[in-house]
PDB file of C-alpha atoms and ligand atoms in Angstrom:
ATOM      1  CA  MET L 132      18.027 -12.924   4.177  1.00 93.00           C
ATOM      2  CA  VAL L 133      17.721 -10.622   1.174  1.00 97.00           C
ATOM      3  CA  TYR L 134      17.145 -12.293  -2.205  1.00 95.00           C
ATOM      4  CA  LEU L 135      17.976 -10.284  -5.296  1.00 98.00           C
ATOM      5  CA  LYS L 136      15.678 -11.246  -8.166  1.00 98.00           C
ATOM      6  CA  THR L 137      16.669 -12.403 -11.633  1.00 98.00           C
ATOM      7  CA  ASP L 138      15.191 -10.600 -14.650  1.00 98.00           C
ATOM      8  CA  GLU L 139      12.787 -13.535 -15.137  1.00 98.00           C
ATOM      9  CA  GLU L 140      11.603 -13.246 -11.548  1.00 98.00           C
ATOM     10  CA  VAL L 141      11.143  -9.494 -11.905  1.00 98.00           C
ATOM     11  CA  GLU L 142       8.829 -10.112 -14.872  1.00 98.00           C
ATOM     12  CA  LEU L 143       6.803 -12.594 -12.796  1.00 98.00           C
ATOM     13  CA  LEU L 144       6.577 -10.055  -9.993  1.00 99.00           C
ATOM     14  CA  ARG L 145       5.436  -7.461 -12.521  1.00 99.00           C
ATOM     15  CA  LYS L 146       2.588  -9.709 -13.690  1.00 98.00           C
ATOM     16  CA  ALA L 147       1.378 -10.274 -10.123  1.00 99.00           C
ATOM     17  CA  ASN L 148       1.653  -6.567  -9.350  1.00 98.00           C
ATOM     18  CA  LEU L 149      -0.114  -5.432 -12.517  1.00 98.00           C
ATOM     19  CA  LEU L 150      -2.954  -7.759 -11.535  1.00 98.00           C
ATOM     20  CA  VAL L 151      -3.185  -5.885  -8.227  1.00 99.00           C
ATOM     21  CA  GLY L 152      -3.402  -2.599 -10.172  1.00 98.00           C
ATOM     22  CA  ALA L 153      -6.113  -4.068 -12.412  1.00 98.00           C
ATOM     23  CA  THR L 154      -8.015  -5.289  -9.348  1.00 99.00           C
ATOM     24  CA  LEU L 155      -7.867  -1.863  -7.719  1.00 98.00           C
ATOM     25  CA  ALA L 156      -9.062  -0.341 -11.014  1.00 98.00           C
ATOM     26  CA  GLU L 157     -12.082  -2.688 -10.934  1.00 98.00           C
ATOM     27  CA  LEU L 158     -12.845  -1.347  -7.469  1.00 98.00           C
ATOM     28  CA  ALA L 159     -12.326   2.253  -8.623  1.00 98.00           C
ATOM     29  CA  LYS L 160     -15.221   1.690 -11.051  1.00 98.00           C
ATOM     30  CA  VAL L 161     -17.679   1.060  -8.205  1.00 98.00           C
ATOM     31  CA  ILE L 162     -16.305   3.069  -5.292  1.00 97.00           C
ATOM     32  CA  ARG L 163     -18.902   5.706  -4.450  1.00 97.00           C
ATOM     33  CA  PRO L 164     -21.168   6.683  -1.558  1.00 98.00           C
ATOM     34  CA  GLY L 165     -23.372   3.736  -0.556  1.00 98.00           C
ATOM     35  CA  VAL L 166     -21.031   0.912  -1.519  1.00 98.00           C
ATOM     36  CA  THR L 167     -19.779  -1.290   1.315  1.00 98.00           C
ATOM     37  CA  THR L 168     -16.235  -2.478   1.776  1.00 99.00           C
ATOM     38  CA  LYS L 169     -17.546  -6.057   1.884  1.00 98.00           C
ATOM     39  CA  GLU L 170     -18.938  -5.551  -1.612  1.00 98.00           C
ATOM     40  CA  LEU L 171     -15.512  -4.319  -2.711  1.00 98.00           C
ATOM     41  CA  ASP L 172     -13.931  -7.426  -1.186  1.00 98.00           C
ATOM     42  CA  THR L 173     -16.225  -9.755  -3.127  1.00 98.00           C
ATOM     43  CA  ILE L 174     -15.431  -7.983  -6.401  1.00 98.00           C
ATOM     44  CA  ALA L 175     -11.690  -8.112  -5.675  1.00 98.00           C
ATOM     45  CA  GLU L 176     -11.626 -11.782  -4.716  1.00 98.00           C
ATOM     46  CA  THR L 177     -13.639 -12.806  -7.785  1.00 98.00           C
ATOM     47  CA  PHE L 178     -11.443 -10.726 -10.117  1.00 98.00           C
ATOM     48  CA  ILE L 179      -8.202 -12.085  -8.645  1.00 98.00           C
ATOM     49  CA  ARG L 180      -9.337 -15.718  -8.852  1.00 98.00           C
ATOM     50  CA  ASP L 181     -10.777 -15.241 -12.368  1.00 98.00           C
ATOM     51  CA  ASN L 182      -7.287 -14.132 -13.384  1.00 98.00           C
ATOM     52  CA  GLY L 183      -5.723 -17.325 -12.084  1.00 98.00           C
ATOM     53  CA  ALA L 184      -4.225 -15.818  -8.949  1.00 98.00           C
ATOM     54  CA  ILE L 185      -4.674 -16.230  -5.209  1.00 98.00           C
ATOM     55  CA  PRO L 186      -5.592 -13.318  -2.916  1.00 98.00           C
ATOM     56  CA  THR L 187      -2.618 -13.507  -0.537  1.00 98.00           C
ATOM     57  CA  PHE L 188      -4.299 -11.540   2.245  1.00 98.00           C
ATOM     58  CA  LYS L 189      -7.076 -14.107   2.710  1.00 98.00           C
ATOM     59  CA  GLY L 190      -6.131 -16.349   5.620  1.00 97.00           C
ATOM     60  CA  PHE L 191      -2.975 -14.377   6.384  1.00 96.00           C
ATOM     61  CA  PRO L 192      -2.153 -15.066  10.059  1.00 95.00           C
ATOM     62  CA  ASN L 193      -1.568 -12.483  12.776  1.00 94.00           C
ATOM     63  CA  PRO L 194       0.383 -13.072  16.016  1.00 94.00           C
ATOM     64  CA  TYR L 195      -2.889 -13.525  17.937  1.00 94.00           C
ATOM     65  CA  GLY L 196      -3.855 -16.727  16.162  1.00 94.00           C
ATOM     66  CA  SER L 197      -6.459 -15.292  13.822  1.00 95.00           C
ATOM     67  CA  SER L 198      -6.347 -15.254  10.037  1.00 97.00           C
ATOM     68  CA  PHE L 199      -7.398 -12.311   7.919  1.00 98.00           C
ATOM     69  CA  PRO L 200     -10.945 -12.999   6.699  1.00 98.00           C
ATOM     70  CA  ALA L 201     -10.880 -11.046   3.421  1.00 98.00           C
ATOM     71  CA  SER L 202      -8.969 -10.542   0.168  1.00 98.00           C
ATOM     72  CA  ILE L 203      -8.353  -6.823   0.632  1.00 98.00           C
ATOM     73  CA  CYS L 204      -7.718  -4.545   3.582  1.00 98.00           C
ATOM     74  CA  THR L 205     -10.126  -1.622   3.573  1.00 99.00           C
ATOM     75  CA  SER L 206      -9.071   1.090   6.007  1.00 99.00           C
ATOM     76  CA  VAL L 207     -11.605   3.898   6.320  1.00 98.00           C
ATOM     77  CA  ASN L 208     -10.835   7.435   7.573  1.00 98.00           C
ATOM     78  CA  ASN L 209      -9.001   7.049  10.916  1.00 98.00           C
ATOM     79  CA  GLN L 210      -8.078   3.443  10.138  1.00 98.00           C
ATOM     80  CA  VAL L 211      -4.453   3.348   9.014  1.00 98.00           C
ATOM     81  CA  VAL L 212      -4.077  -0.239   7.814  1.00 98.00           C
ATOM     82  CA  HIS L 213      -5.550  -3.761   8.046  1.00 98.00           C
ATOM     83  CA  GLY L 214      -9.201  -2.739   8.175  1.00 98.00           C
ATOM     84  CA  ILE L 215     -11.519  -5.730   7.743  1.00 98.00           C
ATOM     85  CA  PRO L 216     -14.195  -5.173   5.072  1.00 98.00           C
ATOM     86  CA  ASN L 217     -17.669  -4.776   6.604  1.00 98.00           C
ATOM     87  CA  ASP L 218     -21.275  -3.891   5.824  1.00 98.00           C
ATOM     88  CA  THR L 219     -21.071  -0.174   6.601  1.00 98.00           C
ATOM     89  CA  PRO L 220     -21.751   1.857   3.455  1.00 98.00           C
ATOM     90  CA  LEU L 221     -19.052   4.349   2.523  1.00 98.00           C
ATOM     91  CA  LYS L 222     -20.313   7.912   2.606  1.00 98.00           C
ATOM     92  CA  GLU L 223     -19.520  11.187   0.861  1.00 98.00           C
ATOM     93  CA  GLY L 224     -16.342  12.707   2.318  1.00 98.00           C
ATOM     94  CA  ASP L 225     -14.861   9.398   3.529  1.00 98.00           C
ATOM     95  CA  ILE L 226     -11.540   8.025   2.387  1.00 98.00           C
ATOM     96  CA  VAL L 227     -10.710   4.339   2.056  1.00 99.00           C
ATOM     97  CA  SER L 228      -7.279   2.803   1.641  1.00 98.00           C
ATOM     98  CA  VAL L 229      -7.570  -0.426  -0.290  1.00 99.00           C
ATOM     99  CA  ASP L 230      -4.535  -2.667   0.132  1.00 98.00           C
ATOM    100  CA  CYS L 231      -4.447  -5.706  -2.112  1.00 98.00           C
ATOM    101  CA  GLY L 232      -2.125  -8.673  -2.545  1.00 98.00           C
ATOM    102  CA  THR L 233      -1.991 -11.426  -5.155  1.00 98.00           C
ATOM    103  CA  LYS L 234       0.061 -14.522  -5.788  1.00 98.00           C
ATOM    104  CA  LEU L 235       0.367 -15.401  -9.460  1.00 98.00           C
ATOM    105  CA  ASN L 236       2.607 -18.201 -10.757  1.00 98.00           C
ATOM    106  CA  GLY L 237       4.300 -18.309  -7.361  1.00 98.00           C
ATOM    107  CA  TYR L 238       5.153 -14.599  -7.147  1.00 98.00           C
ATOM    108  CA  CYS L 239       3.509 -11.881  -5.083  1.00 98.00           C
ATOM    109  CA  GLY L 240       1.964  -8.526  -5.894  1.00 98.00           C
ATOM    110  CA  ASP L 241       1.280  -5.911  -3.234  1.00 98.00           C
ATOM    111  CA  SER L 242      -0.028  -2.395  -3.763  1.00 99.00           C
ATOM    112  CA  CYS L 243      -2.362   0.042  -2.040  1.00 99.00           C
ATOM    113  CA  TYR L 244      -4.334   3.115  -3.094  1.00 99.00           C
ATOM    114  CA  THR L 245      -6.341   5.538  -0.983  1.00 99.00           C
ATOM    115  CA  PHE L 246      -9.629   6.544  -2.613  1.00 98.00           C
ATOM    116  CA  ALA L 247     -11.749   9.606  -1.864  1.00 98.00           C
ATOM    117  CA  ILE L 248     -15.492   8.934  -1.655  1.00 98.00           C
ATOM    118  CA  GLY L 249     -17.205  11.716  -3.573  1.00 96.00           C
ATOM    119  CA  GLU L 250     -15.940  15.126  -2.542  1.00 96.00           C
ATOM    120  CA  VAL L 251     -13.538  15.234   0.383  1.00 98.00           C
ATOM    121  CA  SER L 252     -12.298  18.302   2.251  1.00 98.00           C
ATOM    122  CA  ASP L 253      -9.267  20.219   0.968  1.00 98.00           C
ATOM    123  CA  GLU L 254      -7.452  19.159   4.123  1.00 98.00           C
ATOM    124  CA  VAL L 255      -7.981  15.486   3.298  1.00 98.00           C
ATOM    125  CA  LYS L 256      -7.100  16.011  -0.374  1.00 98.00           C
ATOM    126  CA  LYS L 257      -3.781  17.446   0.729  1.00 98.00           C
ATOM    127  CA  LEU L 258      -3.115  14.440   2.971  1.00 98.00           C
ATOM    128  CA  LEU L 259      -3.760  12.080   0.047  1.00 98.00           C
ATOM    129  CA  ASN L 260      -1.634  14.086  -2.390  1.00 98.00           C
ATOM    130  CA  THR L 261       1.252  14.454   0.038  1.00 98.00           C
ATOM    131  CA  THR L 262       1.263  10.748   0.901  1.00 99.00           C
ATOM    132  CA  LYS L 263       1.279   9.757  -2.764  1.00 98.00           C
ATOM    133  CA  GLU L 264       4.028  12.291  -3.494  1.00 98.00           C
ATOM    134  CA  ALA L 265       6.041  10.823  -0.606  1.00 99.00           C
ATOM    135  CA  LEU L 266       5.756   7.372  -2.152  1.00 99.00           C
ATOM    136  CA  TYR L 267       7.282   8.665  -5.399  1.00 98.00           C
ATOM    137  CA  LYS L 268       9.944  10.615  -3.510  1.00 98.00           C
ATOM    138  CA  GLY L 269      10.903   7.321  -1.879  1.00 98.00           C
ATOM    139  CA  ILE L 270      10.924   5.511  -5.210  1.00 99.00           C
ATOM    140  CA  GLU L 271      13.249   8.184  -6.665  1.00 98.00           C
ATOM    141  CA  GLN L 272      15.814   7.128  -4.068  1.00 98.00           C
ATOM    142  CA  ALA L 273      15.485   3.413  -4.840  1.00 98.00           C
ATOM    143  CA  VAL L 274      18.457   3.236  -7.193  1.00 98.00           C
ATOM    144  CA  VAL L 275      21.730   1.342  -7.225  1.00 98.00           C
ATOM    145  CA  GLY L 276      24.323   2.891  -4.930  1.00 97.00           C
ATOM    146  CA  HIS L 277      21.856   4.542  -2.589  1.00 98.00           C
ATOM    147  CA  ARG L 278      20.998   3.130   0.820  1.00 98.00           C
ATOM    148  CA  LEU L 279      17.739   1.985   2.311  1.00 98.00           C
ATOM    149  CA  GLY L 280      17.726   4.990   4.662  1.00 98.00           C
ATOM    150  CA  ASP L 281      17.642   7.327   1.652  1.00 98.00           C
ATOM    151  CA  ILE L 282      14.205   5.937   0.741  1.00 98.00           C
ATOM    152  CA  SER L 283      12.967   6.121   4.329  1.00 98.00           C
ATOM    153  CA  ASN L 284      14.256   9.637   4.836  1.00 98.00           C
ATOM    154  CA  ALA L 285      12.714  10.931   1.595  1.00 98.00           C
ATOM    155  CA  VAL L 286       9.273   9.665   2.651  1.00 98.00           C
ATOM    156  CA  GLN L 287       9.607  10.974   6.192  1.00 98.00           C
ATOM    157  CA  THR L 288      10.862  14.472   5.391  1.00 98.00           C
ATOM    158  CA  HIS L 289       8.243  15.034   2.685  1.00 98.00           C
ATOM    159  CA  CYS L 290       5.396  14.203   5.079  1.00 98.00           C
ATOM    160  CA  GLU L 291       6.767  15.775   8.221  1.00 98.00           C
ATOM    161  CA  ALA L 292       7.277  19.053   6.326  1.00 98.00           C
ATOM    162  CA  GLU L 293       3.454  19.238   6.197  1.00 98.00           C
ATOM    163  CA  GLY L 294       3.158  18.430   9.904  1.00 98.00           C
ATOM    164  CA  TYR L 295       1.896  14.920   9.259  1.00 98.00           C
ATOM    165  CA  GLY L 296       2.602  11.839  11.361  1.00 98.00           C
ATOM    166  CA  VAL L 297       4.729   9.009   9.994  1.00 98.00           C
ATOM    167  CA  VAL L 298       3.611   5.677  11.450  1.00 98.00           C
ATOM    168  CA  ARG L 299       6.511   3.721  12.927  1.00 98.00           C
ATOM    169  CA  GLU L 300       4.982   0.341  13.765  1.00 98.00           C
ATOM    170  CA  PHE L 301       4.320  -0.761  10.184  1.00 98.00           C
ATOM    171  CA  VAL L 302       6.838  -0.716   7.363  1.00 98.00           C
ATOM    172  CA  GLY L 303       7.421  -1.662   3.758  1.00 98.00           C
ATOM    173  CA  HIS L 304       9.210  -4.900   2.926  1.00 98.00           C
ATOM    174  CA  GLY L 305      10.999  -7.054   0.427  1.00 98.00           C
ATOM    175  CA  ILE L 306       8.692  -8.898  -1.968  1.00 98.00           C
ATOM    176  CA  GLY L 307       9.126 -12.062  -4.013  1.00 98.00           C
ATOM    177  CA  LYS L 308       7.858 -15.595  -3.583  1.00 98.00           C
ATOM    178  CA  GLU L 309       6.750 -14.389  -0.152  1.00 97.00           C
ATOM    179  CA  MET L 310       4.661 -11.292   0.334  1.00 97.00           C
ATOM    180  CA  HIS L 311       6.882 -10.138   3.187  1.00 97.00           C
ATOM    181  CA  GLU L 312      10.586 -10.703   2.692  1.00 98.00           C
ATOM    182  CA  ASP L 313      13.661  -8.927   4.011  1.00 98.00           C
ATOM    183  CA  PRO L 314      14.564  -6.123   4.204  1.00 98.00           C
ATOM    184  CA  GLN L 315      12.115  -4.035   6.190  1.00 98.00           C
ATOM    185  CA  VAL L 316      11.555  -0.636   4.567  1.00 98.00           C
ATOM    186  CA  PRO L 317      10.614   1.930   7.234  1.00 98.00           C
ATOM    187  CA  ASN L 318       9.021   5.253   6.313  1.00 98.00           C
ATOM    188  CA  TYR L 319      11.415   7.075   8.613  1.00 98.00           C
ATOM    189  CA  GLY L 320      15.178   7.030   8.876  1.00 98.00           C
ATOM    190  CA  ARG L 321      18.455   8.744   8.181  1.00 98.00           C
ATOM    191  CA  ARG L 322      20.048   9.385   4.810  1.00 98.00           C
ATOM    192  CA  GLY L 323      23.107   7.279   4.129  1.00 98.00           C
ATOM    193  CA  ASN L 324      22.014   4.637   6.655  1.00 98.00           C
ATOM    194  CA  GLY L 325      20.994   1.035   6.134  1.00 97.00           C
ATOM    195  CA  MET L 326      21.792  -1.545   3.497  1.00 97.00           C
ATOM    196  CA  MET L 327      23.239  -0.618   0.139  1.00 98.00           C
ATOM    197  CA  LEU L 328      20.694  -0.952  -2.663  1.00 98.00           C
ATOM    198  CA  LYS L 329      21.582  -3.403  -5.413  1.00 98.00           C
ATOM    199  CA  SER L 330      20.027  -4.058  -8.815  1.00 98.00           C
ATOM    200  CA  GLY L 331      17.305  -6.704  -8.533  1.00 98.00           C
ATOM    201  CA  LEU L 332      16.277  -5.814  -4.981  1.00 98.00           C
ATOM    202  CA  CYS L 333      12.473  -5.880  -5.035  1.00 98.00           C
ATOM    203  CA  ILE L 334      10.674  -4.019  -2.278  1.00 98.00           C
ATOM    204  CA  ALA L 335       7.264  -2.637  -1.438  1.00 99.00           C
ATOM    205  CA  ILE L 336       7.445   1.011  -0.400  1.00 99.00           C
ATOM    206  CA  GLU L 337       4.325   2.043   1.504  1.00 98.00           C
ATOM    207  CA  PRO L 338       4.003   5.331   3.390  1.00 98.00           C
ATOM    208  CA  MET L 339       1.311   5.184   6.093  1.00 98.00           C
ATOM    209  CA  ILE L 340       0.734   8.822   6.963  1.00 98.00           C
ATOM    210  CA  THR L 341      -1.571  10.472   9.475  1.00 98.00           C
ATOM    211  CA  MET L 342      -3.032  13.963   9.491  1.00 98.00           C
ATOM    212  CA  GLY L 343      -2.314  14.348  13.207  1.00 98.00           C
ATOM    213  CA  THR L 344      -0.400  12.254  15.695  1.00 98.00           C
ATOM    214  CA  LYS L 345       1.608   9.257  14.509  1.00 98.00           C
ATOM    215  CA  GLU L 346       0.363   7.277  17.519  1.00 98.00           C
ATOM    216  CA  ILE L 347      -1.894   4.351  16.745  1.00 98.00           C
ATOM    217  CA  TYR L 348      -3.719   1.513  18.447  1.00 98.00           C
ATOM    218  CA  MET L 349      -5.220  -1.823  17.488  1.00 98.00           C
ATOM    219  CA  GLN L 350      -8.979  -2.277  17.333  1.00 98.00           C
ATOM    220  CA  GLU L 351     -10.781  -5.044  19.206  1.00 97.00           C
ATOM    221  CA  ASP L 352     -10.830  -7.276  16.139  1.00 97.00           C
ATOM    222  CA  ARG L 353      -7.014  -7.398  16.486  1.00 96.00           C
ATOM    223  CA  TRP L 354      -6.577  -6.340  12.868  1.00 98.00           C
ATOM    224  CA  GLY L 355      -7.681  -2.765  12.292  1.00 98.00           C
ATOM    225  CA  ILE L 356      -5.098  -0.137  13.214  1.00 98.00           C
ATOM    226  CA  VAL L 357      -6.471   3.333  13.960  1.00 98.00           C
ATOM    227  CA  THR L 358      -5.001   6.725  14.784  1.00 98.00           C
ATOM    228  CA  ARG L 359      -5.037   7.600  18.473  1.00 98.00           C
ATOM    229  CA  ASP L 360      -6.464  11.071  17.809  1.00 98.00           C
ATOM    230  CA  GLY L 361      -9.141   9.839  15.397  1.00 98.00           C
ATOM    231  CA  LYS L 362      -7.777  11.907  12.508  1.00 98.00           C
ATOM    232  CA  PRO L 363      -7.601  10.394   9.003  1.00 98.00           C
ATOM    233  CA  ALA L 364      -4.672   8.434   7.588  1.00 99.00           C
ATOM    234  CA  ALA L 365      -3.566   7.687   4.039  1.00 99.00           C
ATOM    235  CA  HIS L 366      -1.653   4.746   2.579  1.00 99.00           C
ATOM    236  CA  TYR L 367      -0.167   4.307  -0.883  1.00 99.00           C
ATOM    237  CA  GLU L 368       2.060   1.423  -1.896  1.00 99.00           C
ATOM    238  CA  HIS L 369       4.061   0.364  -4.933  1.00 99.00           C
ATOM    239  CA  SER L 370       6.215  -2.712  -5.384  1.00 99.00           C
ATOM    240  CA  ILE L 371       9.411  -1.745  -7.188  1.00 98.00           C
ATOM    241  CA  CYS L 372      12.699  -3.178  -8.388  1.00 99.00           C
ATOM    242  CA  VAL L 373      15.922  -1.278  -7.683  1.00 99.00           C
ATOM    243  CA  ARG L 374      17.814  -0.502 -10.885  1.00 98.00           C
ATOM    244  CA  LYS L 375      20.684   1.720 -11.961  1.00 98.00           C
ATOM    245  CA  GLY L 376      19.566   5.328 -12.413  1.00 98.00           C
ATOM    246  CA  LYS L 377      15.829   4.711 -12.011  1.00 98.00           C
ATOM    247  CA  ALA L 378      13.698   2.200 -10.136  1.00 98.00           C
ATOM    248  CA  ASP L 379      11.380  -0.063 -12.114  1.00 99.00           C
ATOM    249  CA  ILE L 380       7.862   0.317 -10.682  1.00 99.00           C
ATOM    250  CA  LEU L 381       6.235  -3.130 -10.917  1.00 99.00           C
ATOM    251  CA  SER L 382       2.744  -2.203  -9.731  1.00 98.00           C
ATOM    252  CA  SER L 383       0.729   0.547 -11.387  1.00 98.00           C
ATOM    253  CA  PHE L 384      -1.844   3.215 -10.546  1.00 98.00           C
ATOM    254  CA  GLU L 385      -2.371   3.999 -14.244  1.00 98.00           C
ATOM    255  CA  GLU L 386      -5.587   2.003 -14.736  1.00 98.00           C
ATOM    256  CA  ILE L 387      -6.959   3.164 -11.381  1.00 98.00           C
ATOM    257  CA  GLU L 388      -6.398   6.819 -12.192  1.00 98.00           C
ATOM    258  CA  LYS L 389      -7.818   6.411 -15.684  1.00 98.00           C
ATOM    259  CA  VAL L 390     -11.052   5.157 -14.119  1.00 98.00           C
ATOM    260  CA  LEU L 391     -11.052   7.957 -11.541  1.00 97.00           C
ATOM    261  CA  ARG L 392     -10.595  10.612 -14.262  1.00 96.00           C
ATOM    262  CA  LEU L 393     -13.496   9.176 -16.283  1.00 94.00           C
ATOM    263  CA  ASN L 394     -15.736   9.196 -13.211  1.00 85.00           C
ATOM    264  CA  HIS L 395     -15.199  12.913 -12.636  1.00 70.00           C
TER     265      HIS L 395
HETATM  266 MG1  LIG I 288       0.039  -3.865   0.844  1.00 56.35          MG
HETATM  267 MG1  LIG I 289       3.014  -4.267   1.685  1.00 56.35          MG
END
């Protein structure tokens, strides 16, 4: 069941999503070699709760009867998504995708940013840039009168043109009172296919892109998803609202990127 959102609901979704952006910006301030993903999790959880919201990831169930133990997913290098924060210090040349979700006044925010730790190789930089570009290519298609497959196809073709893998098993989603609502938003598909996009449709678009094969497997903790060939993966995510002519991006990387520019 797809729920189109009223203007009031869109503003509530924006608040929850801007809080995710602000949380990720707090993390951007401290992300450097030596910091652990568990430390990042503590900062994120404190910041989210101090702002009157709930970290939606904490306690989120999986089909194997376990609940996610942290407030953010931190996926390092060959981890694609759902990495559990741990005590291993990040090191120069690593990348970490930090996925974060909030619930504020009953509405959900969901956004993800992949950070480089210190200097990363040109190869990895290109993977990050291409994945972020693909996200915006997808968003460009998220306008009234287009179809869901136009978004999916834009993401897929942009990444496959560079020889990258587009993960099939995990997809974007509708967002509202629930973090995961209909419809599913795959990162692959055919133009002109899928549901017609209407004003007020709020979705999270989230390319999960690998440098090598698109094949993945689940780690023993039954959360972390890693690439089969061990090559790195990137993940960027915005929550957006479909509008006429141009999508309204509800989350934001602005604060994050301001911090990153100041740190360099
Ligand atoms: Mg997310
Ligand atoms: Mg999501």
